[in-house]
Amino acid sequence: MTAGAVRRDSATAEFFDGTARDQFLLRRCADCGTFAEPYLRYCPSCESDRLEWAAAAGGATVVSWSVVHRRVRAGQPAQASVVVIAALDEGPLWWAEVLDADPARAAAEVAAGQRLAITFEHVPEYEAVPAFRLA
Amino acid sequence: MTDPDEIASYGPAAVPRARRPAIAGLGMTPIGKVYGTPAAELAAEAVRLAAADAGLRLADIDGLLTSSGVTPGAGLHLQQMLGLTGLGLSCDMQAFGTTAAAMVQYASMAVMTGMAQAVACVFADVPLRQDKATGTAYDGSRFAPAGWRGLLTASGIGAATTMYALAASRHMTVYGTTSEQLGHIAVAQRQWAALSPLAQMREPITLEDHQSSRWVSEPLHLLDCCLVSNGGIAVIVTSAQRAAELAQPPVHVLGWAQSHPGRPRESFGLVSGAATAGPAALAMAGVKLADIDVTELYDCYTYTVMITLEDYGFCAKGEGGPFAASGVLGPGGKLMLNTGGGELSGYYLWGMTPLSEAVIQARGQGGDRQAGRHDLVLVSGNGGVLDHHATLVLGRG
């Protein structure tokens, strides 16, 4: 499916500045170097408040997958999309769609351990949404 | 969290028997496709029914804990609707599916410490609308498409079912759990529902029905998912001494615990808060899992039942699937589990579903579905996407 519309708020402004230029921004601790999810306020390792924005390298590995079946209208066939929880190479988990995975072959294509690459869907008039592609 | 060996000395056993907490009243409005009554009115009616069930007047209530589902309504203003004055305790609470069990916990502590003598704990919700498909109630479309939550929805993962599907899928990958094994839970609970006049879905289903029901989010079929219901349920928590003088058999609150693991990278989907809260609640009650007669587990999905069984220790970690498929479930099985059909087939009022059936069973008022032995009842609440867990150990007599 095409990514849905999402608007920024004060907590997500920097993150969406990053997705607009095809960067997935993580938090990196200026004191101990630990990478953290973009929504964290303090370092999960040393609790420092000196977190900086740092772009993820772009590699990830599938942890878990699902095929979502949406019924747009009663009587019409469901639309299927493949979504995953993936571990970014920096450590944090991220939940998003795998754009080029075939829903009918998801068990093979996005089995745990499958490598992925971060990509971005640019939605007109809304924020760009991070997603994955098979790597 | 407190050392399990010490927990018992902090629980109800720490106070004189007369001041230990007990559930004395249960009120249930009509539940299911009940249209046209706002959540606040259902909440008020549930409190009135619970007080009447206990043999109390509304004026006897001196504590009020309220909670809403996806539709706001049951809040602090209930005090005014009910005409209550002079409360010693009042709070609107939200811990998602753990709220009902948590409300009983806070009410119990209030009773033990003398803050209040009769605490009404109420939940009401009206997610079903006559002009909307059932699935729209929890598909995320009611959440504003902004910020982190909006991003998840925009990423195609807005529905709770998809998030639980990702959790279940990880469990299947790591432990080999199968959809057929989860299906046994759905079939067994439908068998229980057939025995309950309160249940919304009473037509028997087979494992084949489960397997052929449409995918919602793989690996979850439609029959892995709970119902959506409108309605309100309330309980009254008071002291054991007071409860003994009231209309219903007292249901003692013997032990409790909560665990809020969040979503740890290494264990999300594989281990839930039940692994911590279950043993702690049993320790507070001074009982063992083997002593439990009836178990009422939060079952937003079949998967939730499976992982809670594992984490409470009914079977080893990773063996929840084979355990569920081993014939222990359903009427006549050795495990008296979700005896009202649960949220899958009975009715879905968040944590009030397992709590209400637990009170009915502990009292011995389950009719055709009544468990033969019902001295000790274990109850779970689960909230968010395995973010929150609460456990109660209830007992009669």
Short mmCIF file of C-alpha atoms in Angstrom, two decimals:
data_model
loop_
_atom_site.label_atom_id
_atom_site.label_comp_id
_atom_site.label_asym_id
_atom_site.label_seq_id
_atom_site.Cartn_x
_atom_site.Cartn_y
_atom_site.Cartn_z
CA MET A 1 0.00 0.00 0.00
CA THR A 2 0.99 3.62 -0.22
CA ALA A 3 1.95 5.22 3.06
CA GLY A 4 -0.80 7.09 4.84
CA ALA A 5 -0.88 10.73 5.78
CA VAL A 6 0.95 11.79 8.92
CA ARG A 7 1.54 15.26 10.30
CA ARG A 8 4.45 16.34 12.47
CA ASP A 9 4.11 17.54 16.04
CA SER A 10 6.71 19.11 18.32
CA ALA A 11 8.09 15.69 19.29
CA THR A 12 8.55 14.48 15.70
CA ALA A 13 9.64 17.69 13.91
CA GLU A 14 13.36 16.84 13.68
CA PHE A 15 12.63 13.23 12.72
CA PHE A 16 10.42 14.30 9.82
CA ASP A 17 13.00 16.91 8.76
CA GLY A 18 15.21 13.83 8.37
CA THR A 19 12.74 11.69 6.42
CA ALA A 20 12.15 14.65 4.06
CA ARG A 21 15.80 14.31 2.97
CA ASP A 22 15.71 10.48 3.03
CA GLN A 23 17.44 10.14 6.39
CA PHE A 24 16.27 7.92 9.26
CA LEU A 25 17.35 9.81 12.36
CA LEU A 26 18.16 7.97 15.55
CA ARG A 27 19.27 9.41 18.88
CA ARG A 28 22.93 8.89 19.72
CA CYS A 29 24.33 9.57 23.16
CA ALA A 30 27.07 12.21 23.09
CA ASP A 31 28.55 10.72 26.25
CA CYS A 32 28.62 6.97 25.63
CA GLY A 33 27.77 6.58 21.93
CA THR A 34 24.71 4.36 22.47
CA PHE A 35 22.05 4.50 19.72
CA ALA A 36 18.43 4.84 20.80
CA GLU A 37 14.96 5.01 19.26
CA PRO A 38 14.15 8.49 17.91
CA TYR A 39 11.46 9.10 20.53
CA LEU A 40 13.72 8.58 23.57
CA ARG A 41 14.61 11.60 25.71
CA TYR A 42 17.52 10.13 27.68
CA CYS A 43 20.23 7.61 26.89
CA PRO A 44 18.94 4.11 27.69
CA SER A 45 22.44 3.10 28.75
CA CYS A 46 23.89 5.96 30.83
CA GLU A 47 20.79 8.20 31.21
CA SER A 48 22.62 11.19 29.79
CA ASP A 49 20.39 13.96 28.43
CA ARG A 50 22.98 14.79 25.76
CA LEU A 51 21.36 12.98 22.84
CA GLU A 52 22.23 13.99 19.31
CA TRP A 53 20.48 13.19 16.04
CA ALA A 54 22.38 10.69 13.92
CA ALA A 55 21.31 9.14 10.62
CA ALA A 56 20.96 5.36 10.60
CA ALA A 57 23.24 3.59 8.12
CA GLY A 58 20.17 2.03 6.51
CA GLY A 59 20.58 -1.69 7.15
CA ALA A 60 18.10 -3.76 9.17
CA THR A 61 17.19 -7.38 9.90
CA VAL A 62 13.67 -8.86 10.15
CA VAL A 63 12.61 -9.84 13.67
CA SER A 64 8.93 -10.54 12.97
CA TRP A 65 6.51 -10.19 10.06
CA SER A 66 2.80 -10.01 9.29
CA VAL A 67 0.62 -9.70 6.23
CA VAL A 68 -2.15 -7.16 6.80
CA HIS A 69 -5.38 -7.82 4.91
CA ARG A 70 -7.55 -4.74 4.53
CA ARG A 71 -11.09 -4.86 3.27
CA VAL A 72 -11.59 -1.53 1.58
CA ARG A 73 -15.21 -2.25 0.69
CA ALA A 74 -17.49 -5.13 1.54
CA GLY A 75 -17.60 -7.61 -1.32
CA GLN A 76 -14.28 -6.52 -2.78
CA PRO A 77 -11.03 -8.47 -2.36
CA ALA A 78 -8.79 -7.49 0.52
CA GLN A 79 -5.65 -5.50 -0.13
CA ALA A 80 -2.59 -7.14 1.40
CA SER A 81 0.62 -5.54 2.60
CA VAL A 82 3.69 -6.93 4.36
CA VAL A 83 4.79 -5.29 7.60
CA VAL A 84 7.67 -6.16 9.91
CA ILE A 85 9.42 -5.43 13.13
CA ALA A 86 13.04 -5.05 12.10
CA ALA A 87 16.20 -4.51 14.13
CA LEU A 88 18.15 -1.60 12.70
CA ASP A 89 21.88 -2.32 12.53
CA GLU A 90 22.36 0.31 15.26
CA GLY A 91 20.14 -1.73 17.64
CA PRO A 92 16.70 -0.08 17.89
CA LEU A 93 13.63 -1.95 16.58
CA TRP A 94 11.41 -0.29 13.98
CA TRP A 95 7.92 -1.28 12.80
CA ALA A 96 7.14 -0.53 9.14
CA GLU A 97 6.05 -1.90 5.78
CA VAL A 98 8.30 -3.83 3.38
CA LEU A 99 7.30 -2.17 0.13
CA ASP A 100 8.56 -4.76 -2.37
CA ALA A 101 7.69 -7.97 -0.49
CA ASP A 102 5.05 -10.19 -2.11
CA PRO A 103 2.22 -10.81 0.40
CA ALA A 104 1.68 -14.29 -1.07
CA ARG A 105 5.33 -15.19 -0.45
CA ALA A 106 5.89 -13.28 2.78
CA ALA A 107 6.83 -16.37 4.82
CA ALA A 108 9.81 -16.90 2.54
CA GLU A 109 10.68 -13.33 1.63
CA VAL A 110 10.61 -11.71 5.06
CA ALA A 111 11.43 -14.63 7.37
CA ALA A 112 13.30 -13.67 10.53
CA GLY A 113 16.88 -12.84 9.64
CA GLN A 114 16.08 -11.45 6.18
CA ARG A 115 18.13 -8.33 5.48
CA LEU A 116 16.32 -5.08 4.67
CA ALA A 117 17.23 -1.57 3.60
CA ILE A 118 15.51 1.57 4.86
CA THR A 119 13.65 3.57 2.22
CA PHE A 120 11.19 6.44 2.30
CA GLU A 121 7.76 7.13 0.86
CA HIS A 122 7.17 10.78 0.08
CA VAL A 123 3.48 11.59 0.50
CA PRO A 124 2.30 14.81 -1.16
CA GLU A 125 1.37 17.49 1.39
CA TYR A 126 2.29 15.25 4.35
CA GLU A 127 5.47 13.95 5.97
CA ALA A 128 7.73 11.34 4.33
CA VAL A 129 7.28 7.91 5.93
CA PRO A 130 10.16 5.45 6.47
CA ALA A 131 9.70 1.91 5.15
CA PHE A 132 11.86 -1.05 4.13
CA ARG A 133 12.91 -2.81 0.94
CA LEU A 134 14.32 -6.31 0.61
CA ALA A 135 18.13 -6.20 0.56
CA MET B 1 9.68 -5.25 42.70
CA THR B 2 9.55 -6.69 46.19
CA ASP B 3 11.21 -10.03 46.94
CA PRO B 4 8.54 -12.73 46.49
CA ASP B 5 9.41 -14.18 49.88
CA GLU B 6 8.47 -10.88 51.52
CA ILE B 7 5.43 -10.06 49.40
CA ALA B 8 2.94 -11.97 51.53
CA SER B 9 3.75 -9.77 54.50
CA TYR B 10 2.81 -6.64 52.54
CA GLY B 11 -0.47 -7.97 51.18
CA PRO B 12 -3.90 -8.39 52.75
CA ALA B 13 -2.40 -10.75 55.34
CA ALA B 14 -0.66 -7.71 56.82
CA VAL B 15 -3.94 -6.29 58.15
CA PRO B 16 -6.54 -7.79 60.50
CA ARG B 17 -8.89 -10.22 58.75
CA ALA B 18 -11.87 -7.86 59.06
CA ARG B 19 -10.10 -5.15 57.07
CA ARG B 20 -8.95 -7.35 54.20
CA PRO B 21 -10.54 -6.47 50.85
CA ALA B 22 -13.43 -8.31 49.24
CA ILE B 23 -15.62 -7.82 46.18
CA ALA B 24 -19.19 -7.56 47.40
CA GLY B 25 -21.08 -6.37 44.33
CA LEU B 26 -21.15 -6.92 40.57
CA GLY B 27 -23.23 -4.84 38.16
CA MET B 28 -23.53 -5.56 34.45
CA THR B 29 -25.64 -3.53 32.02
CA PRO B 30 -26.95 -5.14 28.82
CA ILE B 31 -23.79 -5.85 26.80
CA GLY B 32 -23.18 -6.27 23.08
CA LYS B 33 -24.97 -4.49 20.28
CA VAL B 34 -26.52 -2.05 22.71
CA TYR B 35 -27.07 1.22 20.89
CA GLY B 36 -28.26 4.64 21.88
CA THR B 37 -27.05 4.80 25.48
CA PRO B 38 -23.96 6.96 26.11
CA ALA B 39 -21.01 5.42 27.97
CA ALA B 40 -21.56 7.68 30.97
CA GLU B 41 -25.11 6.42 31.42
CA LEU B 42 -24.00 2.80 31.08
CA ALA B 43 -21.31 3.45 33.69
CA ALA B 44 -23.79 5.01 36.11
CA GLU B 45 -26.22 2.13 35.59
CA ALA B 46 -23.44 -0.43 36.20
CA VAL B 47 -22.58 1.24 39.52
CA ARG B 48 -26.25 1.29 40.55
CA LEU B 49 -26.61 -2.39 39.66
CA ALA B 50 -23.41 -3.31 41.53
CA ALA B 51 -24.57 -1.50 44.66
CA ALA B 52 -27.98 -3.17 44.47
CA ASP B 53 -26.32 -6.55 43.91
CA ALA B 54 -24.31 -6.06 47.09
CA GLY B 55 -27.33 -4.86 49.05
CA LEU B 56 -25.88 -1.37 49.37
CA ARG B 57 -27.39 2.03 48.68
CA LEU B 58 -25.55 4.40 46.37
CA ALA B 59 -25.05 6.62 49.42
CA ASP B 60 -22.96 3.84 50.99
CA ILE B 61 -20.33 4.23 48.26
CA ASP B 62 -17.41 6.34 49.47
CA GLY B 63 -14.87 5.59 46.77
CA LEU B 64 -15.18 5.82 42.98
CA LEU B 65 -12.68 4.62 40.37
CA THR B 66 -13.74 5.17 36.76
CA SER B 67 -12.36 4.09 33.42
CA SER B 68 -13.29 4.58 29.77
CA GLY B 69 -12.49 2.55 26.67
CA VAL B 70 -12.17 4.01 23.18
CA THR B 71 -15.15 6.30 23.77
CA PRO B 72 -14.86 8.80 26.63
CA GLY B 73 -17.73 8.96 29.07
CA ALA B 74 -17.08 7.14 32.31
CA GLY B 75 -15.13 9.78 34.20
CA LEU B 76 -15.01 11.85 37.35
CA HIS B 77 -18.37 13.44 36.55
CA LEU B 78 -20.02 10.12 37.42
CA GLN B 79 -19.90 11.27 41.03
CA GLN B 80 -22.31 14.05 40.16
CA MET B 81 -24.53 11.80 38.02
CA LEU B 82 -24.81 9.33 40.88
CA GLY B 83 -25.38 12.04 43.48
CA LEU B 84 -22.41 10.90 45.55
CA THR B 85 -20.96 13.25 48.16
CA GLY B 86 -18.20 12.93 50.70
CA LEU B 87 -16.05 10.42 48.81
CA GLY B 88 -12.76 9.41 50.39
CA LEU B 89 -11.32 8.26 47.09
CA SER B 90 -11.93 9.28 43.49
CA CYS B 91 -9.88 8.86 40.33
CA ASP B 92 -10.35 8.35 36.61
CA MET B 93 -7.90 5.64 35.59
CA GLN B 94 -6.35 4.41 32.38
CA ALA B 95 -4.00 1.46 31.99
CA PHE B 96 -5.85 -0.02 28.98
CA GLY B 97 -6.74 -3.69 29.45
CA THR B 98 -5.11 -3.84 32.86
CA THR B 99 -7.35 -1.11 34.27
CA ALA B 100 -10.12 -3.28 35.70
CA ALA B 101 -7.74 -5.47 37.70
CA ALA B 102 -5.72 -2.41 38.68
CA MET B 103 -8.85 -0.60 39.92
CA VAL B 104 -9.58 -3.56 42.21
CA GLN B 105 -5.98 -3.40 43.45
CA TYR B 106 -6.13 0.31 44.30
CA ALA B 107 -9.58 -0.10 45.83
CA SER B 108 -8.25 -2.97 47.93
CA MET B 109 -5.38 -0.86 49.22
CA ALA B 110 -7.80 1.98 49.98
CA VAL B 111 -10.00 -0.41 51.98
CA MET B 112 -6.99 -1.87 53.83
CA THR B 113 -5.74 1.57 54.81
CA GLY B 114 -9.14 2.96 55.72
CA MET B 115 -9.29 5.57 52.96
CA ALA B 116 -12.67 4.23 51.89
CA GLN B 117 -15.13 1.55 52.98
CA ALA B 118 -16.96 0.79 49.73
CA VAL B 119 -15.23 1.56 46.46
CA ALA B 120 -17.10 1.31 43.15
CA CYS B 121 -14.83 0.43 40.21
CA VAL B 122 -16.52 0.97 36.85
CA PHE B 123 -15.76 0.67 33.14
CA ALA B 124 -18.06 1.48 30.24
CA ASP B 125 -17.52 1.80 26.51
CA VAL B 126 -19.61 2.19 23.34
CA PRO B 127 -17.19 1.48 20.48
CA LEU B 128 -19.88 -0.14 18.31
CA ARG B 129 -21.90 2.16 16.08
CA GLN B 130 -24.92 1.06 14.14
CA ASP B 131 -23.71 2.71 10.94
CA LYS B 132 -20.08 1.49 11.07
CA ALA B 133 -18.37 -1.85 10.51
CA THR B 134 -17.24 -3.57 13.72
CA GLY B 135 -13.60 -3.50 12.66
CA THR B 136 -13.47 0.30 12.53
CA ALA B 137 -13.74 0.55 16.31
CA TYR B 138 -10.11 -0.41 16.88
CA ASP B 139 -8.43 0.21 13.52
CA GLY B 140 -6.52 3.28 14.66
CA SER B 141 -8.60 5.64 12.55
CA ARG B 142 -9.90 7.37 15.65
CA PHE B 143 -6.40 8.47 16.54
CA ALA B 144 -5.17 11.78 15.14
CA PRO B 145 -2.71 11.08 12.31
CA ALA B 146 0.10 13.09 13.93
CA GLY B 147 3.32 12.39 15.80
CA TRP B 148 4.74 8.96 16.59
CA ARG B 149 1.34 7.27 16.83
CA GLY B 150 0.32 8.79 13.53
CA LEU B 151 3.54 7.55 11.94
CA LEU B 152 2.76 3.98 12.97
CA THR B 153 -0.68 4.27 11.37
CA ALA B 154 0.81 5.84 8.23
CA SER B 155 3.25 2.91 8.11
CA GLY B 156 0.34 0.46 7.77
CA ILE B 157 0.45 -0.72 11.40
CA GLY B 158 -2.34 1.33 12.95
CA ALA B 159 -4.60 -1.55 13.95
CA ALA B 160 -4.11 -3.28 17.30
CA THR B 161 -4.56 -6.61 15.52
CA THR B 162 -1.52 -5.95 13.32
CA MET B 163 0.63 -5.15 16.33
CA TYR B 164 -0.46 -8.33 18.12
CA ALA B 165 0.07 -10.25 14.86
CA LEU B 166 3.69 -9.11 14.85
CA ALA B 167 4.05 -10.26 18.46
CA ALA B 168 2.44 -13.64 17.72
CA SER B 169 4.52 -14.08 14.59
CA ARG B 170 7.73 -13.64 16.57
CA HIS B 171 6.57 -16.29 19.05
CA MET B 172 5.84 -18.64 16.15
CA THR B 173 9.27 -18.04 14.65
CA VAL B 174 11.17 -18.61 17.87
CA TYR B 175 9.11 -21.40 19.45
CA GLY B 176 7.32 -23.01 16.52
CA THR B 177 3.85 -22.07 17.78
CA THR B 178 1.19 -22.67 15.08
CA SER B 179 -2.10 -21.10 14.04
CA GLU B 180 -3.84 -24.45 14.58
CA GLN B 181 -2.66 -24.46 18.20
CA LEU B 182 -4.12 -20.99 18.72
CA GLY B 183 -7.30 -22.25 17.09
CA HIS B 184 -7.81 -24.72 19.93
CA ILE B 185 -8.17 -21.74 22.28
CA ALA B 186 -10.85 -20.16 20.07
CA VAL B 187 -12.78 -23.43 19.77
CA ALA B 188 -12.63 -24.16 23.52
CA GLN B 189 -13.80 -20.70 24.48
CA ARG B 190 -16.72 -20.92 22.06
CA GLN B 191 -17.72 -24.16 23.80
CA TRP B 192 -17.78 -22.28 27.10
CA ALA B 193 -19.72 -19.41 25.51
CA ALA B 194 -22.40 -21.84 24.38
CA LEU B 195 -23.09 -22.46 28.08
CA SER B 196 -23.32 -18.77 29.02
CA PRO B 197 -26.45 -16.66 28.60
CA LEU B 198 -24.19 -13.58 28.78
CA ALA B 199 -22.16 -14.56 25.72
CA GLN B 200 -22.60 -12.82 22.37
CA MET B 201 -21.28 -15.67 20.17
CA ARG B 202 -22.72 -19.07 21.13
CA GLU B 203 -22.76 -20.97 17.84
CA PRO B 204 -20.18 -23.80 18.03
CA ILE B 205 -17.08 -23.47 15.85
CA THR B 206 -14.57 -26.09 14.72
CA LEU B 207 -10.84 -25.92 14.17
CA GLU B 208 -11.63 -25.89 10.45
CA ASP B 209 -13.86 -22.84 10.94
CA HIS B 210 -10.96 -21.14 12.69
CA GLN B 211 -8.50 -22.02 9.95
CA SER B 212 -10.83 -20.93 7.16
CA SER B 213 -11.91 -17.67 8.78
CA ARG B 214 -10.45 -14.73 6.91
CA TRP B 215 -7.03 -13.33 7.69
CA VAL B 216 -7.05 -10.04 9.54
CA SER B 217 -3.30 -9.77 9.99
CA GLU B 218 -1.35 -12.99 9.48
CA PRO B 219 -0.88 -15.08 11.58
CA LEU B 220 -4.17 -13.96 13.16
CA HIS B 221 -7.44 -15.11 11.61
CA LEU B 222 -10.75 -13.41 12.34
CA LEU B 223 -11.52 -16.13 14.93
CA ASP B 224 -8.28 -15.29 16.79
CA CYS B 225 -9.70 -11.85 17.54
CA CYS B 226 -11.97 -10.63 20.32
CA LEU B 227 -15.43 -9.19 19.84
CA VAL B 228 -16.34 -5.54 20.05
CA SER B 229 -19.04 -4.77 22.62
CA ASN B 230 -20.95 -1.86 24.09
CA GLY B 231 -21.80 -1.92 27.78
CA GLY B 232 -20.76 -1.19 31.34
CA ILE B 233 -19.58 -3.29 34.28
CA ALA B 234 -18.88 -2.27 37.88
CA VAL B 235 -17.71 -4.04 41.02
CA ILE B 236 -17.85 -2.88 44.65
CA VAL B 237 -14.77 -3.49 46.79
CA THR B 238 -15.28 -3.34 50.55
CA SER B 239 -13.84 -4.90 53.69
CA ALA B 240 -14.23 -8.60 54.44
CA GLN B 241 -16.16 -7.69 57.57
CA ARG B 242 -18.62 -5.52 55.67
CA ALA B 243 -18.87 -8.00 52.79
CA ALA B 244 -19.85 -10.77 55.19
CA GLU B 245 -22.94 -8.76 56.19
CA LEU B 246 -24.05 -8.03 52.62
CA ALA B 247 -26.23 -9.80 50.08
CA GLN B 248 -23.70 -11.82 48.08
CA PRO B 249 -21.05 -14.40 48.98
CA PRO B 250 -17.87 -12.35 49.52
CA VAL B 251 -15.11 -12.74 46.94
CA HIS B 252 -11.88 -12.03 48.77
CA VAL B 253 -9.04 -10.21 47.05
CA LEU B 254 -6.12 -12.30 48.25
CA GLY B 255 -3.18 -11.21 46.13
CA TRP B 256 -2.25 -8.91 43.29
CA ALA B 257 0.58 -7.50 41.23
CA GLN B 258 1.29 -5.49 38.11
CA SER B 259 4.10 -5.64 35.61
CA HIS B 260 4.65 -3.13 32.82
CA PRO B 261 7.50 -4.40 30.70
CA GLY B 262 7.04 -1.97 27.83
CA ARG B 263 8.43 -3.49 24.65
CA PRO B 264 11.96 -4.80 25.31
CA ARG B 265 13.88 -5.40 22.09
CA GLU B 266 14.94 -8.91 23.04
CA SER B 267 11.67 -10.23 24.49
CA PHE B 268 8.70 -8.36 22.96
CA GLY B 269 6.21 -11.00 21.81
CA LEU B 270 8.08 -13.78 23.56
CA VAL B 271 7.59 -12.95 27.26
CA SER B 272 4.85 -10.76 28.76
CA GLY B 273 4.41 -8.99 32.09
CA ALA B 274 2.51 -12.05 33.27
CA ALA B 275 5.86 -13.74 33.94
CA THR B 276 6.56 -11.22 36.69
CA ALA B 277 3.09 -10.28 37.93
CA GLY B 278 1.71 -13.84 38.13
CA PRO B 279 4.24 -15.29 40.57
CA ALA B 280 4.17 -12.07 42.64
CA ALA B 281 0.36 -12.14 42.97
CA LEU B 282 0.36 -15.81 43.93
CA ALA B 283 3.09 -15.13 46.51
CA MET B 284 1.06 -12.29 48.02
CA ALA B 285 -1.93 -14.60 48.29
CA GLY B 286 0.25 -17.32 49.80
CA VAL B 287 -0.92 -19.90 47.25
CA LYS B 288 0.62 -21.87 44.42
CA LEU B 289 -0.44 -22.06 40.79
CA ALA B 290 -1.47 -25.68 41.33
CA ASP B 291 -3.99 -24.48 43.95
CA ILE B 292 -5.91 -22.36 41.41
CA ASP B 293 -9.35 -23.76 40.50
CA VAL B 294 -10.52 -21.32 37.82
CA THR B 295 -8.49 -19.05 35.53
CA GLU B 296 -9.91 -16.03 33.71
CA LEU B 297 -7.33 -14.58 31.32
CA TYR B 298 -7.47 -11.41 29.28
CA ASP B 299 -7.95 -12.66 25.72
CA CYS B 300 -7.94 -9.83 23.23
CA TYR B 301 -6.45 -12.50 20.94
CA THR B 302 -5.97 -16.26 21.24
CA TYR B 303 -2.24 -15.52 21.27
CA THR B 304 -2.66 -13.42 24.44
CA VAL B 305 -4.16 -16.43 26.23
CA MET B 306 -1.34 -18.68 25.01
CA ILE B 307 1.49 -16.42 26.18
CA THR B 308 -0.22 -15.72 29.51
CA LEU B 309 -0.57 -19.45 30.16
CA GLU B 310 3.16 -19.84 29.54
CA ASP B 311 4.16 -16.83 31.61
CA TYR B 312 1.97 -17.79 34.57
CA GLY B 313 3.70 -21.18 34.49
CA PHE B 314 0.86 -23.49 33.40
CA CYS B 315 3.44 -24.88 30.96
CA ALA B 316 7.07 -24.22 30.10
CA LYS B 317 8.11 -21.17 28.05
CA GLY B 318 7.59 -21.88 24.39
CA GLU B 319 5.15 -24.73 24.99
CA GLY B 320 1.98 -22.63 25.20
CA GLY B 321 0.88 -23.73 21.73
CA PRO B 322 1.22 -27.49 22.25
CA PHE B 323 -0.29 -27.07 25.74
CA ALA B 324 -3.38 -25.31 24.34
CA ALA B 325 -3.77 -28.07 21.76
CA SER B 326 -3.35 -30.90 24.27
CA GLY B 327 -7.01 -31.17 25.22
CA VAL B 328 -6.81 -29.35 28.56
CA LEU B 329 -9.16 -26.54 27.49
CA GLY B 330 -12.93 -26.29 27.20
CA PRO B 331 -15.74 -27.64 29.39
CA GLY B 332 -14.58 -30.99 30.71
CA GLY B 333 -10.92 -30.13 30.29
CA LYS B 334 -8.63 -30.13 33.28
CA LEU B 335 -8.07 -26.38 33.07
CA MET B 336 -11.14 -24.27 33.86
CA LEU B 337 -10.13 -21.37 31.60
CA ASN B 338 -12.20 -18.41 30.39
CA THR B 339 -15.39 -20.11 31.42
CA GLY B 340 -17.69 -17.43 30.05
CA GLY B 341 -16.21 -17.55 26.57
CA GLY B 342 -13.93 -14.63 27.36
CA GLU B 343 -13.48 -11.66 25.10
CA LEU B 344 -13.23 -13.96 22.07
CA SER B 345 -16.79 -15.28 22.33
CA GLY B 346 -18.42 -13.82 25.43
CA TYR B 347 -18.22 -10.05 25.50
CA TYR B 348 -15.41 -7.51 25.24
CA LEU B 349 -15.38 -4.92 27.99
CA TRP B 350 -11.61 -4.85 28.39
CA GLY B 351 -10.40 -6.11 31.80
CA MET B 352 -13.93 -6.25 33.14
CA THR B 353 -14.57 -9.37 31.03
CA PRO B 354 -12.23 -11.70 32.96
CA LEU B 355 -12.96 -9.92 36.25
CA SER B 356 -16.75 -10.23 35.99
CA GLU B 357 -16.61 -13.92 35.09
CA ALA B 358 -14.15 -14.50 37.94
CA VAL B 359 -16.59 -12.98 40.44
CA ILE B 360 -19.46 -15.06 39.04
CA GLN B 361 -17.39 -18.27 39.25
CA ALA B 362 -15.97 -17.56 42.72
CA ARG B 363 -19.52 -17.03 44.01
CA GLY B 364 -20.68 -20.26 42.40
CA GLN B 365 -23.25 -18.45 40.25
CA GLY B 366 -22.06 -19.70 36.86
CA GLY B 367 -25.10 -21.88 36.14
CA ASP B 368 -24.42 -24.38 33.34
CA ARG B 369 -20.81 -23.23 33.08
CA GLN B 370 -20.04 -23.24 36.80
CA ALA B 371 -16.72 -24.87 37.72
CA GLY B 372 -17.08 -27.61 40.33
CA ARG B 373 -14.25 -26.28 42.46
CA HIS B 374 -14.03 -22.50 42.72
CA ASP B 375 -12.17 -21.63 45.90
CA LEU B 376 -9.36 -19.80 44.11
CA VAL B 377 -9.69 -17.82 40.89
CA LEU B 378 -6.76 -16.33 38.95
CA VAL B 379 -7.51 -13.22 36.85
CA SER B 380 -5.35 -11.37 34.35
CA GLY B 381 -5.47 -7.99 32.67
CA ASN B 382 -3.34 -7.07 29.66
CA GLY B 383 -3.00 -3.66 28.11
CA GLY B 384 -1.46 -1.89 25.15
CA VAL B 385 0.47 -4.36 23.04
CA LEU B 386 1.70 -6.49 25.93
CA ASP B 387 2.98 -3.26 27.52
CA HIS B 388 0.90 -3.68 30.67
CA HIS B 389 -0.13 -6.63 32.83
CA ALA B 390 -2.08 -6.99 36.08
CA THR B 391 -2.93 -10.10 38.08
CA LEU B 392 -5.52 -10.77 40.77
CA VAL B 393 -5.94 -13.82 42.98
CA LEU B 394 -9.53 -14.03 44.23
CA GLY B 395 -10.98 -16.49 46.72
CA ARG B 396 -14.31 -17.36 48.30
CA GLY B 397 -15.07 -17.98 51.92
#
